Tab-separated table of C-alpha atoms in Angstrom:
chain	number	residue	atom	x	y	z
A	1	GLU	CA	-12.228	-5.733	-15.888
A	2	ARG	CA	-15.836	-6.765	-14.522
A	3	ALA	CA	-13.830	-9.172	-11.803
A	4	TYR	CA	-11.636	-6.371	-10.586
A	5	ILE	CA	-14.647	-4.037	-10.155
A	6	ALA	CA	-16.663	-6.696	-8.371
A	7	PHE	CA	-13.451	-7.708	-6.339
A	8	PHE	CA	-12.448	-4.330	-5.343
A	9	ALA	CA	-16.018	-2.942	-4.530
A	10	ALA	CA	-16.657	-5.749	-2.320
A	11	LEU	CA	-13.313	-5.331	-0.606
A	12	LEU	CA	-13.385	-1.619	-0.182
A	13	SER	CA	-16.975	-1.986	1.437
A	14	GLU	CA	-15.758	-4.619	3.800
A	15	LEU	CA	-12.843	-2.377	4.977
A	16	ARG	CA	-15.294	0.444	5.386
A	17	ALA	CA	-17.386	-1.487	7.630
A	18	THR	CA	-14.318	-2.010	9.930
A	19	GLN	CA	-14.199	1.717	10.419
A	20	ALA	CA	-10.226	0.849	11.451
A	21	VAL	CA	-8.912	2.765	8.492
A	22	PRO	CA	-10.118	5.683	6.649
A	23	VAL	CA	-11.057	4.606	2.962
A	24	LYS	CA	-11.129	7.109	0.218
A	25	ASP	CA	-14.440	7.695	-1.675
A	26	VAL	CA	-13.305	5.857	-5.027
A	27	SER	CA	-14.996	3.368	-7.301
A	28	PRO	CA	-12.971	0.654	-8.811
A	29	ASP	CA	-12.437	1.251	-12.709
A	30	GLY	CA	-11.452	-2.105	-13.738
A	31	THR	CA	-7.670	-1.820	-13.053
A	32	ASN	CA	-5.767	-4.418	-11.243
A	33	TRP	CA	-5.352	-1.914	-8.274
A	34	VAL	CA	-7.134	0.411	-6.183
A	35	VAL	CA	-5.860	3.222	-3.736
A	36	VAL	CA	-7.576	2.976	-0.218
A	37	ASP	CA	-6.327	6.061	1.600
A	38	ALA	CA	-3.466	8.742	0.850
A	39	ILE	CA	-1.404	10.697	3.388
A	40	ARG	CA	-0.690	14.446	2.130
A	41	ILE	CA	2.731	15.510	3.545
A	42	ARG	CA	2.811	18.604	1.466
A	43	ASN	CA	0.474	19.451	-1.217
A	44	ALA	CA	0.664	15.926	-2.732
A	45	GLU	CA	-0.511	12.431	-1.647
A	46	ASP	CA	3.238	11.738	-1.152
A	47	VAL	CA	2.036	8.043	0.505
A	48	THR	CA	-0.657	5.912	-0.811
A	49	PHE	CA	-2.150	3.006	0.707
A	50	SER	CA	-3.495	0.604	-1.941
A	51	PHE	CA	-4.149	-3.126	-2.963
A	52	SER	CA	-2.914	-4.735	-6.191
A	53	PHE	CA	-2.741	-7.889	-8.171
A	54	THR	CA	0.849	-8.665	-9.560
A	55	ARG	CA	1.594	-10.614	-12.737
A	56	GLU	CA	2.841	-13.181	-10.474
A	57	LYS	CA	-0.540	-14.042	-9.200
A	58	ARG	CA	-0.128	-12.359	-5.923
A	59	MET	CA	-2.272	-9.908	-4.128
A	60	ARG	CA	-0.703	-6.893	-2.113
A	61	ALA	CA	-1.718	-4.712	0.473
A	62	GLU	CA	0.925	-2.124	0.253
A	63	MET	CA	2.327	1.441	1.178
A	64	TYR	CA	3.775	3.294	-1.719
A	65	ILE	CA	6.160	6.162	-1.026
A	66	ASP	CA	6.273	8.643	-4.067
A	67	THR	CA	6.970	12.242	-3.107
A	68	GLY	CA	7.901	12.798	-6.692
A	69	GLN	CA	11.583	12.808	-5.790
A	70	ALA	CA	13.855	9.603	-5.931
A	71	GLU	CA	16.169	10.822	-3.239
A	72	ALA	CA	13.447	11.811	-0.787
A	73	ASN	CA	11.590	8.551	-1.431
A	74	LYS	CA	14.729	6.330	-0.615
A	75	GLN	CA	15.582	8.581	2.494
A	76	ILE	CA	12.098	8.096	3.954
A	77	PHE	CA	12.254	4.407	3.112
A	78	ASP	CA	15.895	4.003	4.969
A	79	LEU	CA	14.335	5.677	7.925
A	80	LEU	CA	11.105	3.350	7.882
A	81	SER	CA	13.640	0.532	7.549
A	82	ALA	CA	15.929	1.137	10.367
A	83	GLN	CA	12.443	0.658	12.661
A	84	ARG	CA	11.595	-2.424	10.600
A	85	GLU	CA	11.783	-4.788	13.922
A	86	VAL	CA	9.188	-2.455	15.723
A	87	ILE	CA	6.848	-2.205	12.672
A	88	GLU	CA	6.887	-5.778	11.969
A	89	ALA	CA	6.275	-6.604	15.552
A	90	GLN	CA	2.689	-4.717	14.801
A	91	THR	CA	2.244	-5.917	11.078
A	92	GLY	CA	3.890	-9.160	10.997
A	93	PRO	CA	6.514	-9.954	8.150
A	94	LEU	CA	6.555	-7.495	5.340
A	95	GLU	CA	8.381	-7.250	2.156
A	96	TRP	CA	10.510	-4.202	1.885
A	97	GLU	CA	11.027	-2.856	-1.878
A	98	ARG	CA	13.468	0.014	-1.910
A	99	LEU	CA	12.938	-0.375	-5.835
A	100	ASN	CA	16.505	1.146	-6.606
A	101	HIS	CA	15.755	1.195	-10.360
A	102	ARG	CA	12.446	3.227	-9.795
A	103	ARG	CA	11.915	6.763	-8.231
A	104	ALA	CA	9.172	5.330	-5.660
A	105	CYS	CA	9.766	2.838	-2.860
A	106	ARG	CA	7.017	0.022	-1.496
A	107	ILE	CA	6.398	-1.919	1.556
A	108	ALA	CA	3.887	-4.588	1.475
A	109	HIS	CA	2.035	-7.902	2.664
A	110	TYR	CA	1.645	-10.418	-0.134
A	111	ALA	CA	-0.605	-13.377	-0.459
A	112	ARG	CA	-0.993	-15.849	-3.557
A	113	GLY	CA	-4.263	-14.867	-5.127
A	114	HIS	CA	-5.374	-14.206	-8.768
A	115	ILE	CA	-8.578	-12.444	-9.800
A	116	LEU	CA	-10.014	-15.358	-11.839
A	117	ALA	CA	-9.703	-17.579	-8.731
A	118	GLU	CA	-12.760	-19.379	-7.301
A	119	PRO	CA	-15.191	-17.479	-5.354
A	120	SER	CA	-14.342	-19.069	-1.984
A	121	GLU	CA	-10.707	-18.099	-2.636
A	122	LEU	CA	-11.771	-14.746	-3.425
A	123	ASP	CA	-13.498	-14.276	-0.229
A	124	ALA	CA	-10.656	-15.614	1.633
A	125	LEU	CA	-8.451	-13.417	-0.224
A	126	ARG	CA	-10.660	-10.346	0.721
A	127	LYS	CA	-10.708	-11.192	4.499
A	128	TRP	CA	-6.824	-11.610	4.306
A	129	ALA	CA	-6.726	-8.294	2.448
A	130	VAL	CA	-8.814	-6.240	4.881
A	131	SER	CA	-6.812	-7.561	7.950
A	132	ALA	CA	-3.295	-6.803	6.118
A	133	MET	CA	-4.171	-3.158	5.314
A	134	ILE	CA	-5.505	-2.526	8.814
A	135	ALA	CA	-2.306	-3.959	10.389
A	136	LEU	CA	-0.200	-1.928	7.613
A	137	ARG	CA	-1.799	1.203	8.130
A	138	THR	CA	-2.191	1.422	11.523
A	139	ALA	CA	1.411	0.336	12.273
A	140	MET	CA	2.800	2.708	9.441
A	141	VAL	CA	0.649	6.078	9.121
A	142	GLY	CA	2.787	7.783	12.136
A	143	PRO	CA	6.388	6.425	11.103
A	144	VAL	CA	5.982	7.377	7.608
A	145	THR	CA	4.164	10.613	8.364
A	146	ASP	CA	7.292	11.474	10.793
A	147	ALA	CA	9.876	10.261	8.416
A	148	ALA	CA	8.426	12.057	5.511
A	149	ARG	CA	8.228	15.364	7.442
A	150	GLN	CA	11.776	14.728	8.613
A	151	VAL	CA	13.116	14.367	4.877
A	152	LEU	CA	10.977	16.887	3.230
A	153	VAL	CA	11.022	19.861	5.462
A	154	ASP	CA	13.885	21.628	3.681
A	155	GLN	CA	13.034	20.272	0.182
A	156	PRO	CA	11.527	22.519	-2.511
A	157	LYS	CA	7.921	20.982	-3.720
C-alpha cells in the first residue's frame, strides 16, 4: 500500500505540474489505481481517466467508459473505434478493449512496469505515464464527449 501511495502521489504531482490536463483533488489510498479526471455527460462520471497497475506487471494510462448501461458503453466505444486512425495519429498506438464480457469499455496505453520495481524504473514509468495521460486525454476528451452525448441523448438516466 505504501508503495502505491508514494508512486501515485508523485505521479499526480508531476502531472499537475504540467498543467496540461486537469487533475482531481485526490489522495492515493494504497490501491493499485487512481482516477485523474472524469467527464460528466449527464449527472454521473460517465468517463474516467486513470492510472492503474495490472496483475501482468504492466501499468496503464486509461480512459474507462461506464455510463452504467452496457449497451450505451459499447455504442460509445464503437463510435470512437471508427475514429481510431485519427485518434492514434495523436496518441500513438492504443489498446482498444471493448470488454464484451463486462459492462464498461477501456482504451489505454500500456507499459511494462511493477510497483515494486527499482526506483530508477519507477521514475521512468512516472515520466511515461505523464506523457501517456496527456496524449490520451488531449486526444479523447472531445471525441468521447461527442460520442457519449450522441448515444445518451435519448436514453433514460
